[in-house]
Short mmCIF file of C-alpha atoms in Angstrom, two decimals:
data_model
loop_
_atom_site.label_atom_id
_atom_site.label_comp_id
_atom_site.label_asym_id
_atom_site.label_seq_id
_atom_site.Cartn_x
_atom_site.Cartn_y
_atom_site.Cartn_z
CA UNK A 1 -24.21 -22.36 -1.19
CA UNK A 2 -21.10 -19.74 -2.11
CA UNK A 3 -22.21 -16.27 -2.07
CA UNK A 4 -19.83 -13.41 -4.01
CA UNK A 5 -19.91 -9.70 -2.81
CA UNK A 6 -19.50 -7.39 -5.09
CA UNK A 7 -18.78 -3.43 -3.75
CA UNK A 8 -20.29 -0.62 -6.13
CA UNK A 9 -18.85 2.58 -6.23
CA UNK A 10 -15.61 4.57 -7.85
CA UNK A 11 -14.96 6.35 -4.84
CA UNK A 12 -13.81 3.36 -2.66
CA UNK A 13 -11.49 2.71 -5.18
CA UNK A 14 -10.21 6.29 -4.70
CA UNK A 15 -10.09 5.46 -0.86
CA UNK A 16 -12.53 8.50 -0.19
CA UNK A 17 -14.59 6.37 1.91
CA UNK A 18 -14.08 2.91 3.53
CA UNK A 19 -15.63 -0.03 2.34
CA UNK A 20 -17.11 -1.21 5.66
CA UNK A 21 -20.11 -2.73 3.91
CA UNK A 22 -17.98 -5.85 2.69
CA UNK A 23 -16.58 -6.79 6.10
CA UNK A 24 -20.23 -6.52 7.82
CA UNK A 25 -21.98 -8.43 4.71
CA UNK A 26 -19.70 -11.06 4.97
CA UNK A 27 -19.79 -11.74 8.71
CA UNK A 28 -23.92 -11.76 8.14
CA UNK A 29 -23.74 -14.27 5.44
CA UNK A 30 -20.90 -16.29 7.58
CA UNK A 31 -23.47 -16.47 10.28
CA UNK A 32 -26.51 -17.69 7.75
CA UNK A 33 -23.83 -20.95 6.79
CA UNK A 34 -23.39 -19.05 3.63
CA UNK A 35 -19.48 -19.47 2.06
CA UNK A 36 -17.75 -16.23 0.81
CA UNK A 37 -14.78 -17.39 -1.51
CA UNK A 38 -14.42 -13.94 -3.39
CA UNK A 39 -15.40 -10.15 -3.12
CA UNK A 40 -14.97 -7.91 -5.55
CA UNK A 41 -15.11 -3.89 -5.74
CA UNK A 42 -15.75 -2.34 -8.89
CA UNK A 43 -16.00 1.44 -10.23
CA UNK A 44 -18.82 2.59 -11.80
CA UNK A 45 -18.67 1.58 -14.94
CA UNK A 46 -20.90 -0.56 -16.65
CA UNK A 47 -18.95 -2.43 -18.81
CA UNK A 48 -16.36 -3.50 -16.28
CA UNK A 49 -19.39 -4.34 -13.48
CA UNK A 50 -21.15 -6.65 -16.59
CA UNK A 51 -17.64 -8.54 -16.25
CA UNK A 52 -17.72 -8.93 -12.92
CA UNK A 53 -21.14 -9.84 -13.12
CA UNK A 54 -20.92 -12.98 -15.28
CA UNK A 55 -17.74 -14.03 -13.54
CA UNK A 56 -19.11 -13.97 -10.73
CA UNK A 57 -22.63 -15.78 -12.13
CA UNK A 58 -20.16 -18.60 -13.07
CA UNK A 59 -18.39 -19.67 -10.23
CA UNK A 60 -20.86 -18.43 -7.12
CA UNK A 61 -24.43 -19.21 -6.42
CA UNK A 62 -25.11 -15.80 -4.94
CA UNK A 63 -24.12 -12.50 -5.58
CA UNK A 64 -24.69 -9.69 -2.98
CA UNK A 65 -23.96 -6.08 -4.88
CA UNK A 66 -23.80 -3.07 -2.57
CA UNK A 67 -24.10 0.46 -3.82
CA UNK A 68 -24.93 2.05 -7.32
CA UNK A 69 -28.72 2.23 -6.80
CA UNK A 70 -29.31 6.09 -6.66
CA UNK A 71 -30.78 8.19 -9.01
CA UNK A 72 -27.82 9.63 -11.05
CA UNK A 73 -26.39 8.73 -14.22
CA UNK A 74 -23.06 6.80 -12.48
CA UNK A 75 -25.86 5.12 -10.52
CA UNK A 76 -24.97 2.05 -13.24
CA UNK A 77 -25.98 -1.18 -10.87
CA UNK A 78 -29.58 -2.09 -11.61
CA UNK A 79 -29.50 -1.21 -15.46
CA UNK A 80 -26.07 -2.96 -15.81
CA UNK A 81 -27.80 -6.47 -13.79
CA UNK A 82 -30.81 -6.38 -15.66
CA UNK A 83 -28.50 -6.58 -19.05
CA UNK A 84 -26.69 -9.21 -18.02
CA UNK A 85 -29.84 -10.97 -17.12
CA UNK A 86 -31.18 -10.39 -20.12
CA UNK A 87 -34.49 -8.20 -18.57
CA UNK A 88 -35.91 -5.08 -19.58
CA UNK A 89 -36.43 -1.92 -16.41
CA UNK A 90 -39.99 -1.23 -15.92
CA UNK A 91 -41.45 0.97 -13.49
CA UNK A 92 -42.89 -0.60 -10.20
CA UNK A 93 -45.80 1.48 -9.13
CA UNK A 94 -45.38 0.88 -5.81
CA UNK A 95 -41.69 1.70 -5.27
CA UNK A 96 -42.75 4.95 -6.74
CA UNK A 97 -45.61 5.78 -4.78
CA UNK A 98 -43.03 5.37 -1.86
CA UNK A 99 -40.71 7.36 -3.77
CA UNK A 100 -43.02 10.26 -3.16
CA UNK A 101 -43.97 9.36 0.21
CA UNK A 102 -40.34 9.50 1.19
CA UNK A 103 -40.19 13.12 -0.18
CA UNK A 104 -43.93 14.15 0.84
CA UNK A 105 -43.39 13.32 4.20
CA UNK A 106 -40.10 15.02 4.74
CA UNK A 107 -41.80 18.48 2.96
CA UNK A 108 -38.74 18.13 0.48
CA UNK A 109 -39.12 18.01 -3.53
CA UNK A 110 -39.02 15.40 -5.46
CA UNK A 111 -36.71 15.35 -8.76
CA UNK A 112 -37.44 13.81 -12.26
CA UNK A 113 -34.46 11.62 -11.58
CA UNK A 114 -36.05 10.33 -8.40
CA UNK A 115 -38.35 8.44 -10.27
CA UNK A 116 -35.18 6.31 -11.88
CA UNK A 117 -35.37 4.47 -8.58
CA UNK A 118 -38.58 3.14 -8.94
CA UNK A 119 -37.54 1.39 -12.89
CA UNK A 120 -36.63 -2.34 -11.81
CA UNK A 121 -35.44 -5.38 -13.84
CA UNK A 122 -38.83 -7.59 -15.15
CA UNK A 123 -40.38 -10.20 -12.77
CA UNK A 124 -37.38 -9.12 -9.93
CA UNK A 125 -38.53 -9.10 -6.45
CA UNK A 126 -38.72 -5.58 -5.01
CA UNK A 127 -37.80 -5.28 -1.09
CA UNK A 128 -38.68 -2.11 0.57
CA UNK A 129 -36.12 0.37 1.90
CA UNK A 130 -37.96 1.71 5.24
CA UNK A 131 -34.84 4.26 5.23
CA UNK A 132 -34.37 5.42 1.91
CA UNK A 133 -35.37 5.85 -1.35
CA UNK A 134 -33.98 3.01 -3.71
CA UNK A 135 -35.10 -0.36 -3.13
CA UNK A 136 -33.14 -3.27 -3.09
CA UNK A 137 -33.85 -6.21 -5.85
CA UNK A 138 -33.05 -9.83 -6.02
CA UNK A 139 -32.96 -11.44 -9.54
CA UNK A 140 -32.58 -14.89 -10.76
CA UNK A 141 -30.71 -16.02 -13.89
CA UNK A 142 -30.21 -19.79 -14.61
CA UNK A 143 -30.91 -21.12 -11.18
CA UNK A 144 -28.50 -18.05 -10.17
CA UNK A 145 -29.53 -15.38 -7.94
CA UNK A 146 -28.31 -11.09 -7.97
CA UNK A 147 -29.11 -9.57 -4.68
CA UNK A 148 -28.78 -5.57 -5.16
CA UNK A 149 -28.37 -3.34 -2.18
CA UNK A 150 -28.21 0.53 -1.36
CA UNK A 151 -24.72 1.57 -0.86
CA UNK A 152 -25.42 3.61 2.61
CA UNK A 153 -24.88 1.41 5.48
CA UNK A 154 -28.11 2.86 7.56
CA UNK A 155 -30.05 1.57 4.97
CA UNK A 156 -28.28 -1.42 3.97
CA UNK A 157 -28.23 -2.98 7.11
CA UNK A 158 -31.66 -3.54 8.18
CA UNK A 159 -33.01 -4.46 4.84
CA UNK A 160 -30.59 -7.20 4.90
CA UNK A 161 -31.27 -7.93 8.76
CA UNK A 162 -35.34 -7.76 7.63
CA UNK A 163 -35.70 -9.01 4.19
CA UNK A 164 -32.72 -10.63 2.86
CA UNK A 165 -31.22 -13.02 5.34
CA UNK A 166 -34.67 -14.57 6.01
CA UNK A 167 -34.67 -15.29 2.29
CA UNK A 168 -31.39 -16.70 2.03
CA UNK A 169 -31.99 -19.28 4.57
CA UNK A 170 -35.10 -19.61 2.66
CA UNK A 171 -32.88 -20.83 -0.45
CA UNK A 172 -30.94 -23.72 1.93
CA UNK A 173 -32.43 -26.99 1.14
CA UNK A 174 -31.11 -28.67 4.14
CA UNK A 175 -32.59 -26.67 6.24
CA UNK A 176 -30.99 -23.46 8.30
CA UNK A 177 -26.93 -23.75 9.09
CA UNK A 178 -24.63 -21.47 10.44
CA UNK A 179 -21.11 -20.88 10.64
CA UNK A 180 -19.94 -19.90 14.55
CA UNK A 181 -16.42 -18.58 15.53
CA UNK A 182 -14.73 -18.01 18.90
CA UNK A 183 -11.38 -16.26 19.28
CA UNK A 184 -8.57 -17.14 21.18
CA UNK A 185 -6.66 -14.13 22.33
CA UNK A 186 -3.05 -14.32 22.92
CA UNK A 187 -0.68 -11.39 24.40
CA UNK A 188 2.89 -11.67 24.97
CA UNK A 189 3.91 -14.16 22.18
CA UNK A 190 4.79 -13.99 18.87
CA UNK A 191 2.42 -15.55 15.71
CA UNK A 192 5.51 -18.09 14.79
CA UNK A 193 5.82 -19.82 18.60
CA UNK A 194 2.39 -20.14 18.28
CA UNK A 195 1.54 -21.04 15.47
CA UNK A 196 4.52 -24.20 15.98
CA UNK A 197 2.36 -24.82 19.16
CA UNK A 198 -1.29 -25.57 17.04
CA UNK A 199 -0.09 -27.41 13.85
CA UNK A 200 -2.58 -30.52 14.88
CA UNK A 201 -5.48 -28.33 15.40
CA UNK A 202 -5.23 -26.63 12.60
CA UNK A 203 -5.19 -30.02 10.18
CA UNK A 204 -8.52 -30.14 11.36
CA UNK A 205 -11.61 -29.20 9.20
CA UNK A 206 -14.22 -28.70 11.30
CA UNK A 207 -13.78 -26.84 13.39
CA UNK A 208 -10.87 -25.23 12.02
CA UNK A 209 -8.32 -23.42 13.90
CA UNK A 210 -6.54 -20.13 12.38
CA UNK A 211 -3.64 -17.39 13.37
CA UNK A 212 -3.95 -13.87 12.71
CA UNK A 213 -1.05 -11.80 14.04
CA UNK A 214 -2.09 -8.03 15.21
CA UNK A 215 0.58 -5.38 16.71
CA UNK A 216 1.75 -7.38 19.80
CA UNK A 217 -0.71 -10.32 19.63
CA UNK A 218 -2.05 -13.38 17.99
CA UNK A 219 -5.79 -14.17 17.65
CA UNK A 220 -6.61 -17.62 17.09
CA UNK A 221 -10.04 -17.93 15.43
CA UNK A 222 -12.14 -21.24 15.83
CA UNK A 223 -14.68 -22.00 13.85
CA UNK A 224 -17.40 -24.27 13.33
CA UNK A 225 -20.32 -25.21 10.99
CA UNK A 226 -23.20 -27.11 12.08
CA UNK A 227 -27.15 -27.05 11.68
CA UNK A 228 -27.68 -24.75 14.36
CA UNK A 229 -25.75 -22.06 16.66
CA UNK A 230 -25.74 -25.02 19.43
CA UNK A 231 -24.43 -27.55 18.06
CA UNK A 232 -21.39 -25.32 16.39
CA UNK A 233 -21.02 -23.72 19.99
CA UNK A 234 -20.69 -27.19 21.15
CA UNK A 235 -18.08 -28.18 18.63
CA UNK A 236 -16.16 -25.58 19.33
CA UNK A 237 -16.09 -25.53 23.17
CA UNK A 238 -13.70 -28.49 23.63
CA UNK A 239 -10.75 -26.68 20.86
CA UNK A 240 -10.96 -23.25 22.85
CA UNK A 241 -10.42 -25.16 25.87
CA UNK A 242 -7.38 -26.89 25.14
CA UNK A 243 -5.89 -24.15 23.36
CA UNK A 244 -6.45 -22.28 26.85
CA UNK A 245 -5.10 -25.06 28.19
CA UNK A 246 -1.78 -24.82 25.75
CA UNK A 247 -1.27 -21.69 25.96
CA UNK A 248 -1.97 -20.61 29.52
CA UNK A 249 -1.86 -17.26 31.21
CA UNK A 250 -1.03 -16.06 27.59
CA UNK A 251 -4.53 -16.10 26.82
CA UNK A 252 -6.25 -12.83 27.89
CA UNK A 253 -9.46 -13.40 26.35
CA UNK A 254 -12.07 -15.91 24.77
CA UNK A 255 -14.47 -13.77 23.83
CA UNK A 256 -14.74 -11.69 20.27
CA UNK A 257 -15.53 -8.63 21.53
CA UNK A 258 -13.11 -8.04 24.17
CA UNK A 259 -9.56 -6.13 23.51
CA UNK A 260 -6.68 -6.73 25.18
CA UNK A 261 -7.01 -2.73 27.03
CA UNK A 262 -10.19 -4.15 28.52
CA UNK A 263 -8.86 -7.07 29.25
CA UNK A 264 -6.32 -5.07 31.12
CA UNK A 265 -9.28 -3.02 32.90
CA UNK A 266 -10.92 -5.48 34.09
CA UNK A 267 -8.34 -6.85 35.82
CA UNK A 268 -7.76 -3.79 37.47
CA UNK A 269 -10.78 -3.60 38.43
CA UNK A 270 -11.35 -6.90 40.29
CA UNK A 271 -8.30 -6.59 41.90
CA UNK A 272 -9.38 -3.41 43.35
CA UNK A 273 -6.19 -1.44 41.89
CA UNK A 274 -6.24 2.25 40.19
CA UNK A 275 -3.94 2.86 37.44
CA UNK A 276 -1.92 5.47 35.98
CA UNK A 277 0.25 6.00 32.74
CA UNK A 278 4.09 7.98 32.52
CA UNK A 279 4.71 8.67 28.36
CA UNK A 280 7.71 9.47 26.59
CA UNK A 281 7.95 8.50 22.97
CA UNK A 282 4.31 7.25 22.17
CA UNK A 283 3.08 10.75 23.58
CA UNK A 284 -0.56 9.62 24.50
CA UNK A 285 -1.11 6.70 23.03
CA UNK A 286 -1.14 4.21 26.11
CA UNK A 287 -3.62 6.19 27.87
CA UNK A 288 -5.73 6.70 24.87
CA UNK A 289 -5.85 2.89 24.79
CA UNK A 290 -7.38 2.26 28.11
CA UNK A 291 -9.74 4.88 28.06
CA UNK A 292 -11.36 3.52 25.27
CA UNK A 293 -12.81 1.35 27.30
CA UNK A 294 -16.29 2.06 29.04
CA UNK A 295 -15.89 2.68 32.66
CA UNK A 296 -12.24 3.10 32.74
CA UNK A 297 -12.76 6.14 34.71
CA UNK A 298 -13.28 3.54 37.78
CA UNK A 299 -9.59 3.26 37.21
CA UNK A 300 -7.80 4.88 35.68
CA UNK A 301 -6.60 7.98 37.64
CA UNK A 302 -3.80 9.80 35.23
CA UNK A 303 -2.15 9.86 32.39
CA UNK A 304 0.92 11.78 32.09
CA UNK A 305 2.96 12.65 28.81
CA UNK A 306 6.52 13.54 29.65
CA UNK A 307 7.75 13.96 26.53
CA UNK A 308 10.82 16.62 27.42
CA UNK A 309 13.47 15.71 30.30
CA UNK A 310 12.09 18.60 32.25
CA UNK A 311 8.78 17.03 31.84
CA UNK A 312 9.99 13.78 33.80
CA UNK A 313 11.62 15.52 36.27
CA UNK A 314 8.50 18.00 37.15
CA UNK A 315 5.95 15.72 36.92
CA UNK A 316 7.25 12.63 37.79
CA UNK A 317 10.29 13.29 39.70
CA UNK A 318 13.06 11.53 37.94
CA UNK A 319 16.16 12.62 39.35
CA UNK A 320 18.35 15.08 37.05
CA UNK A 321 21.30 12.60 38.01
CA UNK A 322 19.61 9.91 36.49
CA UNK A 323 18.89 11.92 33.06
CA UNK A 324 22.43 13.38 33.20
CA UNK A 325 23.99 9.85 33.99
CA UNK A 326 21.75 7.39 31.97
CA UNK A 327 19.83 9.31 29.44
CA UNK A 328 16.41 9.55 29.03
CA UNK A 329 15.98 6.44 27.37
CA UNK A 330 17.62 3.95 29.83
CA UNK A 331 16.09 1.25 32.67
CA UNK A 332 16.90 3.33 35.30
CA UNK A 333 14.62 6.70 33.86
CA UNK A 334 12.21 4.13 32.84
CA UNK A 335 11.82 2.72 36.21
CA UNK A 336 11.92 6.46 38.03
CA UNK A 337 9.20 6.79 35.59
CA UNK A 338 6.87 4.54 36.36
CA UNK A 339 7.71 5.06 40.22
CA UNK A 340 6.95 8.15 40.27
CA UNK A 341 4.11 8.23 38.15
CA UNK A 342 1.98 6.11 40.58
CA UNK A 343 3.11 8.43 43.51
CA UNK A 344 2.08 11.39 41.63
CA UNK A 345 -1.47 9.97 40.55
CA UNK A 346 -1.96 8.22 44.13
CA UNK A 347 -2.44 4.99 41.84
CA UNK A 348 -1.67 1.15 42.83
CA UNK A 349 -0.03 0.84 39.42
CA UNK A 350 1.85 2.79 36.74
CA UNK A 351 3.47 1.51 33.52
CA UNK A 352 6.02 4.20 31.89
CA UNK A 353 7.39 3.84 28.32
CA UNK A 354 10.47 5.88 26.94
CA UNK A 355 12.38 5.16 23.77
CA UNK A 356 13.44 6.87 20.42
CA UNK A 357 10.50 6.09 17.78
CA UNK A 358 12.32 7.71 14.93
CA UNK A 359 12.96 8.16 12.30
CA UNK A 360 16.08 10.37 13.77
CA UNK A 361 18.06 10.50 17.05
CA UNK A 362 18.92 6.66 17.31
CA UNK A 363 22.70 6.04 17.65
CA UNK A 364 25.03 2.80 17.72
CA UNK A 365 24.27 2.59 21.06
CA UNK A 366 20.71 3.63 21.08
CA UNK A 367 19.37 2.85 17.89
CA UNK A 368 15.90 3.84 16.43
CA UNK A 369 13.70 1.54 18.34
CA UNK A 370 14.84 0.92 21.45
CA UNK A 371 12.18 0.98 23.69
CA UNK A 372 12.56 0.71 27.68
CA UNK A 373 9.27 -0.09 29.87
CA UNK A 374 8.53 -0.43 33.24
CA UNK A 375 5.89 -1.02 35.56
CA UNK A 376 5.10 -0.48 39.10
CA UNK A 377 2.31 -2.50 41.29
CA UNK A 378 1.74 -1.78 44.72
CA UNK A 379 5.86 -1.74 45.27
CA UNK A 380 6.75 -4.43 43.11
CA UNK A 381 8.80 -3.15 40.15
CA UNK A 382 9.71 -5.30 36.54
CA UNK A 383 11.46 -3.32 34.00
CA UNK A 384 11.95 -4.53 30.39
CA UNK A 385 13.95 -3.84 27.03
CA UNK A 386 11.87 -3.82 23.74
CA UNK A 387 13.99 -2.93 20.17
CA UNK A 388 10.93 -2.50 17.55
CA UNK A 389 11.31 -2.53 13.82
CA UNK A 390 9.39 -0.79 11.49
CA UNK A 391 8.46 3.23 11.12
CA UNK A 392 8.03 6.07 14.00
CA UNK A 393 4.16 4.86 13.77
CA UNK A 394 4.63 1.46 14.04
CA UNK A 395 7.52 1.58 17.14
CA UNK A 396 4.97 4.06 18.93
CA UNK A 397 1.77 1.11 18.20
CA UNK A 398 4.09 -1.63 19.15
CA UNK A 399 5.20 -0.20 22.42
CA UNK A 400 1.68 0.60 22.99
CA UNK A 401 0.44 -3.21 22.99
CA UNK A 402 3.84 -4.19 24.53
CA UNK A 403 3.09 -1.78 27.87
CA UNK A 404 -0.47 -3.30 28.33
CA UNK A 405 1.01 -6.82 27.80
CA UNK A 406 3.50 -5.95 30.81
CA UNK A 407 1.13 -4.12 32.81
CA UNK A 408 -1.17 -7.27 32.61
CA UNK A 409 1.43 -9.70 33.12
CA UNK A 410 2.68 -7.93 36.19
CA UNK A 411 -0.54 -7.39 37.97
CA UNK A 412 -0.84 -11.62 37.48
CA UNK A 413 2.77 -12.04 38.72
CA UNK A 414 1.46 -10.07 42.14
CA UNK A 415 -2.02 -10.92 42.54
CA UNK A 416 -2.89 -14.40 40.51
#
């Protein structure tokens, strides 16, 4: 079965809020074998959601509509799907009774246009919202079925998780399926060598095999349909290992969940090491990286921004010779850096980064982007030129992913 979402609302069109409901509905219906080939958001209008409607009722088997469900006059979803279904709103008694539980029980008043929640299309099932007010509805039209949601995600979310999904698998005829994905984390490399190094997996349809590129890395995502989650987990097993196979110590995770800063932690922390971070251009941003990870504080001892050439030299003792001879962007200030950094913090490792971000002060010499890293571990010293492309934010994010590649890679290149 194809399933269509369709997003509700003007102001995620206007950007005022994100539309996280789409990415989180589609990675439920994923899971429930379910095939998502279009999503759609839509204003709140009536006219233009109709359109969408009976597009969507032509090419899709199910559509999932988030949002437009309250109890003001833009609140356009229901009356607009029970048009185009050709059904007339009538009130369900006990939505309403509900309705004034909801308010009752919280000692707050209940409005005349409160009770607008309780009209639904004729002969629609009604599923209860245990966290809000409007209940959701799923409607049928030629064999076709409308699911309609609340647009808040706190109530959203477990009447899909309790009501919903148990009825879509309901609506398989072959029984329960499921979709299950793996991804393939790379560091280090860049989305074209990769992808030149995958070409046969990826002619393959199931499971298939696909590149995403992110700021300094390249997530391979494999993917699998089958009757159950074992027997996808089992087709996918064998790809994931050869592609660790391929691609080696490049690989820095096989798991989902994990990001390449905790990937980075943990290896820290099984090698016993502490850590510490020396700043210059991307003012923060390195350290802010690892300590999003949970339990970083085991080690991580210091982060130090040394923005300023006086900042280097007081906190992290780089010699005024070196500034006065080399500049502050330059190996030899990047490697005092990170040097002195893990003799200040008393850590095992330090990783520095200093470089001109933009959008001003690059020359022919040293031109916007230059970036020069280095990295310290337990004596052992690599330093390494980066030249990034793109705006001040970008440089700053790419140097960010490029300092924990190099931190990883050098704790590997000393410990294994």
């Amino acid at each position: 079965m194809t399933v269509e979402l369709i997003c509700v609302g003007t102001e995620l069109l206007l950007g005022n809020i994100v539309n996280t409901n789409a990415a989180w509905l589609a990675e439920q219906c994923a899971a429930l074998g379910l095939s998502c080939y279009y999503q759609t958001v839509v204003g709140d209008n009536a006219q233009r959601l109709a359109g969408i409607l009976r597009t969507g009722l032509e090419r899709s088997d199910i559509l999932i509509l988030s949002g437009g469900l309250g109890p003001t006059q833009d609140d356009l979803t229901k009356e607009t799907a029970a048009q185009v279904c050709g059904k007339r709103l009538i009130e369900d008694a006990r939505s309403l009774s509900r309705i004034e539980d909801y308010f009752r029980e919280r000692g707050l008043k209940m409005t005349d246009n409160n009770r607008k929640q309780a009209l639904v299309p004729e002969g629609a099932v009604v599923v209860d919202n245990d966290n809000g007010t409007a209940p959701g509805i799923i409607l049928e039209k030629d064999g076709k079925h409308i699911v309609l949601l609340p647009g808040p995600p706190n109530e959203l979310t477990p009447m899909f998780e309790k009501s919903i999904a148990p009825w879509l698998l309901s609506l398989n005829p072959n029984g329960p399926a499921v979709i299950y994905s793996r991804t393939v984390k790379i560091c280090g490399l860049g989305e074209s060598g990769v992808e030149s190094l995958i070409t046969d997996l990826e002619a393959h349809e199931n499971p298939t095999v696909a590149p995403y590129a992110k700021t300094g890395e390249v997530h391979l995502r494999v993917t699998a349909r089958a009757a159950d989650e074992k027997a996808a987990k089992k087709l996918v097993k064998p790809v994931v290992k050869e592609l660790e196979r391929r691609f080696g110590r490049a690989v820095y995770t096989t798991k989902n969940e994990v990001t390449l800063e905790e990937a980075v932690a943990r290896l820290l922390k099984k090698n016993g090491l502490t850590a510490a971070t020396v700043e210059s251009c991307t003012g923060g941003l390195l350290a802010g990286r690892l300590v999003n990870v949970p339990g970083v504080s085991d080690v991580f001892k210091s982060g130090f921004v040394t923005y300023s050439n006086k900042a280097k030299r007081r906190h992290v003792g780089v010699k005024k010779e070196t500034l006065q001879k080399y500049g502050a962007v330059s190996p030899q200030t990047a490697e005092e850096m990170a040097v002195g950094g893990a003799k200040a913090a008393g850590a095992d490792v330090a990783v520095s980064i200093t470089g001109i971000a933009g959008p001003d002060g690059g020359t022919d010499e040293k031109p916007v982007g230059l970036v020069y890293m280095a990295c310290f571990v337990c004596g052992n010293v690599w330093v390494e030129k980066f030249h990034f492309k793109g705006n001040r934010a970008k440089i700053r994010e790419a140097s960010v992913a490029a300092a924990l590649t190099l931190m990883r890679s050098c704790i590997l290149e000393v410990f294994g």
